Coordinates of C-alpha atoms in Angstrom, one line a residue:
Chain N
M104 CA -0.1 28.8 -12.4
T105 CA 0.3 29.0 -8.6
D106 CA -1.6 27.1 -5.9
D107 CA -3.3 30.5 -5.1
Q108 CA -4.9 30.6 -8.6
M109 CA -5.5 26.9 -9.3
T110 CA -9.0 25.6 -8.3
L111 CA -9.8 22.0 -7.7
Q112 CA -12.2 22.0 -10.6
E113 CA -9.6 23.3 -13.1
L114 CA -7.2 20.5 -12.1
K115 CA -10.0 17.9 -12.2
D116 CA -10.9 19.1 -15.7
R117 CA -7.2 18.8 -16.9
V118 CA -7.1 15.3 -15.6
A119 CA -10.4 14.4 -17.2
T120 CA -9.3 15.7 -20.5
F121 CA -6.0 13.7 -20.3
V122 CA -8.0 10.5 -19.6
R123 CA -10.8 11.1 -22.2
E124 CA -8.3 11.9 -25.0
R125 CA -6.7 8.5 -24.5
D126 CA -10.1 6.7 -24.2
W127 CA -8.9 5.5 -20.8
E128 CA -12.2 5.9 -18.9
Q129 CA -12.7 2.1 -19.4
F130 CA -9.5 1.4 -17.4
H131 CA -10.0 4.2 -14.8
T132 CA -12.7 2.3 -12.9
P133 CA -12.9 3.0 -9.2
K134 CA -11.4 -0.4 -8.4
N135 CA -8.4 0.2 -10.6
L136 CA -8.0 3.8 -9.5
S137 CA -7.9 2.8 -5.8
M138 CA -5.1 0.3 -6.8
S139 CA -3.3 3.1 -8.7
I140 CA -3.3 5.5 -5.8
A141 CA -1.9 2.7 -3.5
I142 CA 0.8 1.9 -6.1
E143 CA 1.9 5.5 -6.4
A144 CA 1.8 5.9 -2.6
A145 CA 4.2 3.0 -2.4
E146 CA 6.5 4.6 -4.9
L147 CA 6.5 7.7 -2.7
M148 CA 7.3 5.6 0.4
E149 CA 10.2 4.0 -1.4
H150 CA 12.1 7.3 -1.1
F151 CA 11.8 7.1 2.7
Q152 CA 12.0 3.4 3.2
W153 CA 15.5 3.3 4.8
L154 CA 15.7 6.8 6.1
T155 CA 15.2 7.8 9.7
V156 CA 12.3 10.1 10.4
E157 CA 14.9 12.9 10.8
Q158 CA 16.7 12.2 7.5
S159 CA 13.3 12.3 5.7
Q160 CA 13.2 16.0 6.7
Q161 CA 16.5 16.8 5.1
L162 CA 16.2 15.8 1.4
D163 CA 18.6 16.8 -1.3
E164 CA 17.3 18.6 -4.4
T165 CA 17.0 15.4 -6.6
A166 CA 15.0 13.6 -3.9
Q167 CA 12.8 16.6 -3.5
L168 CA 12.0 16.7 -7.2
E169 CA 11.3 12.9 -7.5
I170 CA 9.1 13.0 -4.5
G171 CA 7.2 15.9 -6.0
E172 CA 6.5 13.7 -9.1
E173 CA 5.3 10.8 -7.0
L174 CA 3.0 13.1 -5.1
A175 CA 1.7 14.5 -8.4
D176 CA 0.8 11.0 -9.5
I177 CA -1.2 10.4 -6.3
V178 CA -3.0 13.7 -6.8
I179 CA -3.7 12.9 -10.5
Y180 CA -5.3 9.5 -9.7
S181 CA -7.2 11.0 -6.8
L182 CA -8.7 13.6 -9.0
S183 CA -9.5 10.9 -11.6
L184 CA -11.4 8.9 -9.0
A185 CA -13.2 12.1 -7.9
N186 CA -14.2 12.5 -11.6
A187 CA -15.2 8.9 -12.0
L188 CA -17.4 8.9 -8.9
K189 CA -18.6 12.6 -9.3
I190 CA -17.3 13.5 -5.9
E191 CA -17.3 17.2 -4.9
L192 CA -13.9 17.3 -3.4
A193 CA -13.8 20.6 -1.6
E194 CA -17.0 19.8 0.2
T195 CA -15.9 16.2 1.0
V196 CA -12.5 17.3 2.3
L197 CA -13.9 20.2 4.4
A198 CA -16.5 17.8 5.9
K199 CA -13.7 15.3 6.8
L200 CA -11.6 18.0 8.3
A201 CA -14.6 19.1 10.4
K202 CA -15.0 15.5 11.6
N203 CA -11.4 15.2 12.5
I204 CA -11.6 18.5 14.4
R205 CA -14.3 17.0 16.5
K206 CA -12.5 13.6 16.9
Y207 CA -9.2 15.3 17.9
P208 CA -10.1 18.3 20.1
K209 CA -7.0 20.5 20.0
E210 CA -6.7 21.1 23.8
Q211 CA -6.7 17.4 24.4
V212 CA -4.4 16.1 21.7
Q213 CA -1.6 18.8 21.8
G214 CA 1.6 17.1 20.6
K215 CA 0.2 13.6 21.1
A216 CA -0.3 11.0 18.3
H217 CA -2.9 8.6 19.8
K218 CA -5.7 7.3 17.7
Y219 CA -9.1 8.9 18.4
T220 CA -10.3 5.7 20.1
Y221 CA -7.7 6.4 22.8
Y222 CA -9.5 9.6 23.7
Q223 CA -12.9 7.9 23.7
Q224 CA -11.6 5.4 26.2
Q225 CA -10.1 8.1 28.4
A226 CA -13.5 9.9 28.3
E227 CA -15.4 6.7 29.2
Q228 CA -13.1 6.0 32.1
K229 CA -13.9 9.3 33.7
Chain G
M733 CA -17.7 25.9 -1.2
T734 CA -17.6 24.2 -4.6
D735 CA -14.6 22.8 -6.5
D736 CA -14.9 25.8 -8.8
Q737 CA -14.2 28.2 -6.0
M738 CA -11.7 26.2 -3.8
T739 CA -8.1 26.8 -4.6
L740 CA -5.3 24.4 -3.7
Q741 CA -3.7 27.1 -1.5
E742 CA -6.9 27.6 0.5
L743 CA -7.1 23.8 1.1
K744 CA -3.4 23.5 2.0
D745 CA -3.9 26.3 4.5
R746 CA -6.9 24.6 6.1
V747 CA -4.8 21.4 6.6
A748 CA -1.8 23.4 7.8
T749 CA -4.0 25.1 10.5
F750 CA -5.5 21.7 11.6
V751 CA -2.0 20.3 12.0
R752 CA -0.4 23.3 13.7
E753 CA -3.2 23.8 16.2
R754 CA -2.6 20.2 17.4
D755 CA 1.2 20.6 17.5
W756 CA 1.4 17.7 15.1
E757 CA 4.1 19.0 12.8
Q758 CA 6.6 16.8 14.7
F759 CA 4.6 13.7 13.6
H760 CA 3.8 14.9 10.1
T761 CA 7.3 14.2 8.8
P762 CA 7.7 13.2 5.2
K763 CA 8.4 9.6 6.1
N764 CA 5.3 9.3 8.3
L765 CA 3.1 11.2 5.8
S766 CA 4.1 8.8 3.0
M767 CA 3.0 5.9 5.2
S768 CA -0.2 7.7 6.1
I769 CA -1.1 8.2 2.4
A770 CA -0.4 4.5 1.7
I771 CA -2.5 3.5 4.7
E772 CA -5.5 5.6 3.6
A773 CA -5.1 4.3 0.1
A774 CA -5.4 0.8 1.4
E775 CA -8.6 1.7 3.4
L776 CA -10.0 3.1 0.1
M777 CA -9.0 -0.2 -1.7
E778 CA -10.8 -2.2 1.0
H779 CA -14.1 -1.0 -0.4
F780 CA -13.3 -2.6 -3.8
Q781 CA -11.3 -5.6 -2.6
W782 CA -13.8 -8.3 -3.6
L783 CA -15.8 -6.4 -6.2
T784 CA -15.5 -7.0 -9.9
V785 CA -14.3 -4.0 -11.9
E786 CA -17.9 -3.6 -13.1
Q787 CA -19.4 -3.7 -9.6
S788 CA -17.0 -1.0 -8.5
Q789 CA -18.8 1.3 -11.0
Q790 CA -22.2 0.7 -9.4
L791 CA -21.9 1.7 -5.8
D792 CA -24.8 2.3 -3.4
E793 CA -25.1 5.6 -1.5
T794 CA -23.4 4.4 1.7
A795 CA -20.4 3.0 -0.2
Q796 CA -20.2 6.3 -2.2
L797 CA -20.1 8.3 1.0
E798 CA -17.5 6.1 2.8
I799 CA -15.3 6.1 -0.3
G800 CA -15.5 9.9 -0.4
E801 CA -14.2 10.0 3.2
E802 CA -11.3 7.8 2.4
L803 CA -10.5 9.9 -0.6
A804 CA -10.6 13.0 1.6
D805 CA -8.1 11.4 4.0
I806 CA -5.7 10.7 1.1
V807 CA -6.1 14.3 -0.1
I808 CA -5.6 15.7 3.4
Y809 CA -2.3 13.8 3.9
S810 CA -1.1 14.7 0.4
L811 CA -1.7 18.4 1.1
S812 CA 0.1 18.0 4.5
L813 CA 3.1 16.5 2.7
A814 CA 3.0 19.4 0.2
N815 CA 3.1 21.7 3.1
A816 CA 5.9 19.9 4.9
L817 CA 8.1 19.9 1.8
K818 CA 7.0 23.3 0.5
I819 CA 5.8 21.7 -2.8
E820 CA 3.9 24.0 -5.2
L821 CA 1.3 21.5 -6.1
A822 CA -0.4 23.1 -9.2
E823 CA 3.0 23.5 -10.9
T824 CA 4.1 20.0 -10.0
V825 CA 0.9 18.3 -11.1
L826 CA 0.8 20.3 -14.4
A827 CA 4.4 19.4 -15.1
K828 CA 3.7 15.7 -14.4
L829 CA 0.6 15.8 -16.7
A830 CA 2.7 17.4 -19.4
K831 CA 5.3 14.6 -19.0
N832 CA 2.5 11.9 -19.2
I833 CA 1.2 13.6 -22.3
R834 CA 4.6 13.1 -24.0
K835 CA 5.0 9.5 -22.6
Y836 CA 1.5 8.5 -23.8
P837 CA 0.8 10.2 -27.2
K838 CA -2.9 10.1 -27.6
E839 CA -2.9 8.8 -31.1
Q840 CA -0.8 5.9 -30.1
V841 CA -2.4 4.7 -26.8
Q842 CA -6.1 5.1 -27.7
G843 CA -7.9 2.6 -25.5
K844 CA -4.8 0.7 -24.6
A845 CA -3.3 0.3 -21.1
H846 CA 0.3 -0.6 -21.8
K847 CA 3.1 0.9 -19.8
Y848 CA 5.1 3.6 -21.5
T849 CA 8.1 1.3 -21.8
Y850 CA 6.0 -0.8 -24.2
Y851 CA 5.7 2.2 -26.6
Q852 CA 9.4 2.9 -26.4
Q853 CA 10.2 -0.7 -27.3
Q854 CA 7.7 -0.5 -30.3
A855 CA 9.5 2.7 -31.4
E856 CA 12.9 1.1 -31.1
Q857 CA 11.9 -1.9 -33.2
K858 CA 11.0 0.3 -36.1
Chain C
M1216 CA 14.1 -27.9 -2.3
T1217 CA 10.4 -28.3 -2.5
D1218 CA 7.6 -26.7 -0.4
D1219 CA 7.2 -30.2 1.1
Q1220 CA 10.7 -30.2 2.5
M1221 CA 11.2 -26.5 3.3
T1222 CA 10.3 -25.5 6.9
L1223 CA 9.5 -22.0 8.0
Q1224 CA 12.5 -22.0 10.3
E1225 CA 14.9 -23.0 7.6
L1226 CA 13.6 -20.1 5.4
K1227 CA 13.7 -17.7 8.3
D1228 CA 17.3 -18.6 8.9
R1229 CA 18.3 -18.1 5.3
V1230 CA 16.8 -14.6 5.4
A1231 CA 18.5 -13.8 8.8
T1232 CA 21.9 -14.8 7.4
F1233 CA 21.4 -12.6 4.4
V1234 CA 20.6 -9.7 6.5
R1235 CA 23.3 -10.3 9.2
E1236 CA 26.1 -10.8 6.6
R1237 CA 25.3 -7.3 5.3
D1238 CA 25.0 -5.7 8.7
W1239 CA 21.5 -4.6 7.8
E1240 CA 19.7 -5.4 11.1
Q1241 CA 20.0 -1.6 11.8
F1242 CA 17.8 -0.9 8.8
H1243 CA 15.5 -3.9 9.2
T1244 CA 13.6 -2.3 12.0
P1245 CA 9.9 -3.2 12.4
K1246 CA 8.8 0.2 11.0
N1247 CA 11.0 0.0 8.0
L1248 CA 10.1 -3.6 7.3
S1249 CA 6.3 -2.9 7.5
M1250 CA 7.0 -0.2 4.8
S1251 CA 9.0 -2.7 2.8
I1252 CA 6.3 -5.3 2.7
A1253 CA 3.8 -2.6 1.6
I1254 CA 6.2 -1.4 -1.1
E1255 CA 6.6 -5.0 -2.5
A1256 CA 2.9 -5.6 -2.3
A1257 CA 2.4 -2.5 -4.5
E1258 CA 4.9 -3.8 -7.0
L1259 CA 3.0 -7.1 -7.1
M1260 CA -0.3 -5.1 -7.6
E1261 CA 1.3 -3.2 -10.5
H1262 CA 1.1 -6.4 -12.6
F1263 CA -2.7 -6.5 -12.1
Q1264 CA -3.5 -2.8 -12.1
W1265 CA -5.2 -2.6 -15.5
L1266 CA -6.3 -6.2 -15.9
T1267 CA -9.8 -7.4 -15.3
V1268 CA -10.2 -10.0 -12.6
E1269 CA -10.5 -12.6 -15.3
Q1270 CA -7.4 -11.5 -17.2
S1271 CA -5.5 -11.8 -13.9
Q1272 CA -6.2 -15.5 -14.0
Q1273 CA -4.7 -16.0 -17.4
L1274 CA -1.1 -14.8 -17.1
D1275 CA 1.7 -15.5 -19.7
E1276 CA 4.9 -17.1 -18.6
T1277 CA 6.9 -13.8 -18.2
A1278 CA 4.2 -12.3 -16.0
Q1279 CA 4.0 -15.5 -14.0
L1280 CA 7.8 -15.3 -13.4
E1281 CA 7.9 -11.7 -12.5
I1282 CA 4.9 -12.1 -10.1
G1283 CA 6.7 -15.0 -8.4
E1284 CA 9.6 -12.7 -7.8
E1285 CA 7.4 -9.9 -6.2
L1286 CA 5.7 -12.5 -4.0
A1287 CA 9.2 -13.8 -3.0
D1288 CA 10.1 -10.2 -1.9
I1289 CA 7.0 -10.0 0.2
V1290 CA 7.8 -13.4 1.8
I1291 CA 11.4 -12.4 2.5
Y1292 CA 10.5 -9.1 4.2
S1293 CA 7.7 -10.9 6.2
L1294 CA 10.2 -13.5 7.4
S1295 CA 12.7 -10.7 8.3
L1296 CA 10.0 -9.0 10.4
A1297 CA 9.2 -12.3 12.1
N1298 CA 12.9 -12.6 12.9
A1299 CA 13.2 -9.0 14.1
L1300 CA 10.2 -9.4 16.5
K1301 CA 10.9 -13.1 17.4
I1302 CA 7.5 -14.1 16.1
E1303 CA 6.7 -17.9 15.9
L1304 CA 5.1 -17.8 12.5
A1305 CA 3.5 -21.3 12.4
E1306 CA 1.8 -20.8 15.7
T1307 CA 0.7 -17.3 14.8
V1308 CA -0.7 -18.2 11.4
L1309 CA -2.5 -21.3 12.7
A1310 CA -4.1 -19.1 15.5
K1311 CA -5.2 -16.5 12.9
L1312 CA -6.7 -19.2 10.6
A1313 CA -8.6 -20.7 13.6
K1314 CA -9.9 -17.2 14.4
N1315 CA -11.0 -16.7 10.8
I1316 CA -12.7 -20.1 10.8
R1317 CA -14.8 -18.9 13.8
K1318 CA -15.5 -15.5 12.2
Y1319 CA -16.5 -17.0 8.9
P1320 CA -18.5 -20.2 9.6
K1321 CA -18.3 -22.2 6.3
E1322 CA -22.0 -23.1 6.2
Q1323 CA -22.9 -19.4 6.4
V1324 CA -20.4 -17.8 4.1
Q1325 CA -20.5 -20.3 1.2
G1326 CA -19.5 -18.3 -1.9
K1327 CA -20.2 -14.9 -0.3
A1328 CA -17.6 -12.2 0.3
H1329 CA -19.1 -10.1 3.0
K1330 CA -17.0 -8.8 5.9
Y1331 CA -17.4 -10.7 9.1
T1332 CA -19.2 -7.7 10.6
Y1333 CA -22.0 -8.4 8.1
Y1334 CA -22.6 -11.9 9.7
Q1335 CA -22.6 -10.4 13.2
Q1336 CA -25.3 -7.9 12.2
Q1337 CA -27.3 -10.7 10.6
A1338 CA -27.0 -12.7 13.8
E1339 CA -28.0 -9.8 16.0
Q1340 CA -31.1 -9.1 13.9
K1341 CA -32.4 -12.6 14.6
Chain W
M99 CA 3.5 -26.8 15.9
T100 CA 6.8 -24.9 15.7
D101 CA 8.5 -23.2 12.8
D102 CA 11.0 -26.1 12.8
Q103 CA 8.3 -28.6 12.0
M104 CA 6.0 -26.6 9.8
T105 CA 6.7 -26.9 6.1
L106 CA 5.5 -24.4 3.5
Q107 CA 3.4 -27.1 1.8
E108 CA 1.6 -27.9 5.0
L109 CA 0.7 -24.2 5.6
K110 CA -0.3 -23.8 1.9
D111 CA -2.6 -26.8 2.3
R112 CA -4.3 -25.4 5.4
V113 CA -5.0 -22.1 3.6
A114 CA -6.2 -23.9 0.5
T115 CA -8.7 -25.9 2.7
F116 CA -9.9 -22.8 4.4
V117 CA -10.6 -21.1 1.1
R118 CA -12.1 -24.2 -0.7
E119 CA -14.5 -25.0 2.2
R120 CA -16.0 -21.5 1.8
D121 CA -16.1 -21.6 -2.0
W122 CA -14.0 -18.5 -2.0
E123 CA -11.7 -19.5 -4.9
Q124 CA -13.9 -17.3 -7.1
F125 CA -12.9 -14.2 -5.0
H126 CA -9.3 -15.3 -4.4
T127 CA -8.2 -14.3 -7.9
P128 CA -4.6 -13.0 -8.4
K129 CA -5.8 -9.4 -8.8
N130 CA -7.9 -9.5 -5.6
L131 CA -5.2 -11.3 -3.6
S132 CA -2.6 -8.7 -4.6
M133 CA -4.9 -6.0 -3.2
S134 CA -5.5 -8.1 -0.1
I135 CA -1.8 -8.4 0.7
A136 CA -1.4 -4.6 0.2
I137 CA -4.4 -4.0 2.5
E138 CA -3.1 -6.2 5.2
A139 CA 0.4 -4.6 4.8
A140 CA -1.2 -1.2 5.4
E141 CA -2.9 -2.5 8.6
L142 CA 0.5 -3.7 9.7
M143 CA 2.0 -0.3 8.9
E144 CA -0.7 1.4 10.9
H145 CA 1.0 0.1 14.1
F146 CA 4.2 2.0 13.2
Q147 CA 2.7 5.1 11.5
W148 CA 3.6 7.6 14.2
L149 CA 6.4 5.8 15.9
T150 CA 10.1 6.6 15.5
V151 CA 12.2 3.9 14.1
E152 CA 13.5 3.3 17.6
Q153 CA 10.1 3.1 19.2
S154 CA 9.1 0.5 16.6
Q155 CA 11.8 -1.7 18.2
Q156 CA 10.3 -1.5 21.7
L157 CA 6.8 -2.7 21.5
D158 CA 4.6 -3.6 24.4
E159 CA 2.9 -7.1 24.6
T160 CA -0.4 -5.9 23.1
A161 CA 1.2 -4.3 20.1
Q162 CA 3.4 -7.4 19.6
L163 CA 0.3 -9.6 19.6
E164 CA -1.7 -7.4 17.2
I165 CA 1.3 -7.1 14.9
G166 CA 1.6 -10.8 14.8
E167 CA -2.0 -11.1 13.6
E168 CA -1.4 -8.6 10.8
L169 CA 1.7 -10.4 9.7
A170 CA -0.3 -13.7 9.8
D171 CA -2.9 -12.1 7.4
I172 CA -0.1 -11.1 5.0
V173 CA 1.3 -14.7 5.1
I174 CA -2.2 -16.3 4.6
Y175 CA -3.0 -14.2 1.5
S176 CA 0.6 -14.7 0.2
L177 CA 0.1 -18.5 0.5
S178 CA -3.3 -18.2 -1.1
L179 CA -1.8 -16.4 -4.1
A180 CA 1.0 -19.1 -4.3
N181 CA -1.9 -21.7 -4.4
A182 CA -3.9 -19.8 -7.0
L183 CA -0.9 -19.4 -9.4
K184 CA 0.7 -22.8 -8.5
I185 CA 3.9 -21.1 -7.4
E186 CA 6.6 -23.3 -5.7
L187 CA 7.4 -20.9 -2.9
A188 CA 10.7 -22.4 -1.5
E189 CA 12.3 -22.5 -4.9
T190 CA 11.1 -19.0 -5.8
V191 CA 12.2 -17.5 -2.6
L192 CA 15.6 -19.2 -2.7
A193 CA 16.1 -18.0 -6.3
K194 CA 15.2 -14.4 -5.3
L195 CA 17.6 -14.6 -2.3
A196 CA 20.4 -15.8 -4.6
K197 CA 19.7 -12.9 -6.9
N198 CA 19.8 -10.4 -4.0
I199 CA 23.1 -11.9 -2.9
R200 CA 24.6 -11.2 -6.3
K201 CA 23.0 -7.7 -6.4
Y202 CA 24.2 -6.8 -3.0
P203 CA 27.7 -8.3 -2.5
K204 CA 28.3 -8.4 1.2
E205 CA 31.8 -6.9 1.2
Q206 CA 30.5 -3.9 -0.7
V207 CA 27.2 -3.1 1.1
Q208 CA 28.2 -3.6 4.7
G209 CA 26.0 -1.4 6.8
K210 CA 24.8 0.6 3.9
A211 CA 21.2 0.9 2.6
H212 CA 21.7 2.1 -1.0
K213 CA 19.7 0.6 -3.9
Y214 CA 21.5 -1.9 -6.1
T215 CA 21.5 0.7 -8.9
Y216 CA 23.9 2.8 -6.8
Y217 CA 26.5 0.0 -6.7
Q218 CA 26.1 -0.5 -10.5
Q219 CA 26.8 3.2 -11.0
Q220 CA 29.9 3.0 -8.7
A221 CA 31.2 0.1 -10.7
E222 CA 30.6 1.8 -14.0
Q223 CA 32.5 4.9 -12.8
K224 CA 35.7 2.9 -12.2

């Protein structure tokens, strides 16, 4: 199945089934899931720990594959948390993107990586 | 839009547009994105830092909302990494789920939270 | 050597020697070291991922030993960062403790785990 | 007090007093402290998130100060965990350094940042 066909709900359901069939809801509490996402994020980082930013853009096939697996783990735990807290993910992500669009107006932030507080300060100084 | 309607590709495209319109591809390198996911995961954890596992299951509305936003940030950066590395996410996540299903056979792990190495050791001792 | 005898400087020097003898200063940049601390912190968390808060207080000897090693890794990278940035650690930690003492007055926070912003809001409402 | 004068025990005691005076031992469980270290590590990383590795070596005074504070938080929680689990830190860190010295022989790893498993594979192929 391609990313074009796969809906968020379908993927959430697959994860929910995996967890339920193992009677793991008792472990998949929000606290534990937040730790799990952070742990998998660190395993992802481990692949880039000693690379320059440039080297991180030229990965060999093995690294690419392993990194895909770590990313998958992050997505799986994220979906499990969405299930546990009954979060509508599409709506929540679109709302956050809209908020970021307001916080980082595209004309103003072109090619710059300041935090949004920087632009607030700039605006206040005018 | 509901999770039923939203495809992974649609959400990946929205994130790609947000990044491209700000000329931020130069910052959204795999190394930086792996750090970004870990940073957002930690902000998510902060909500659960001092809670018991049980308390983490009984959140008030404000906490629920803020947690949704942190989860959204994790998803956004994860999708941006998938874009940067041209990772087909549906395929990758389904493959990882299939691998986990083999590593954690449901009859064997019912309600237990050991690591898969534990079950390997058990099998070898037979 | 006991914690009574070991100074911060002595431990910083041991770490500096280890790094220098391997010609690793080029990798031990502040950015990479911050990632390294986060990665080791996640390996530490992995030991507690599925435990209740109570279970995390009753560890067997093996777990205790492995956890000690993960904590050692965090300390080693923290000292390496202090070396790289020429941070006087005693002074910096004492200053941060003094700041925390002001932020969390002991009469007010007895047995409570709110964030300091909570006490500020309380004070403002008076 | 300088790093030359400050012993690990002295610093552990200062942290223990801070925690005890607030009746916070109940929150400073190993599970929660492992999360706390990871959260502070992420706040440290946030300073380097969008910097190149080189930029992370040329920090201005404000950044240097803020980074010192984040590092202090990591050290404080690490010492609190050592207190909670009665870990002798000097001994544990020296043992881990000795282990790393064996894992990464200095003649072999000069200026290279491979994982120790790489050197094992090299040795086995001979």
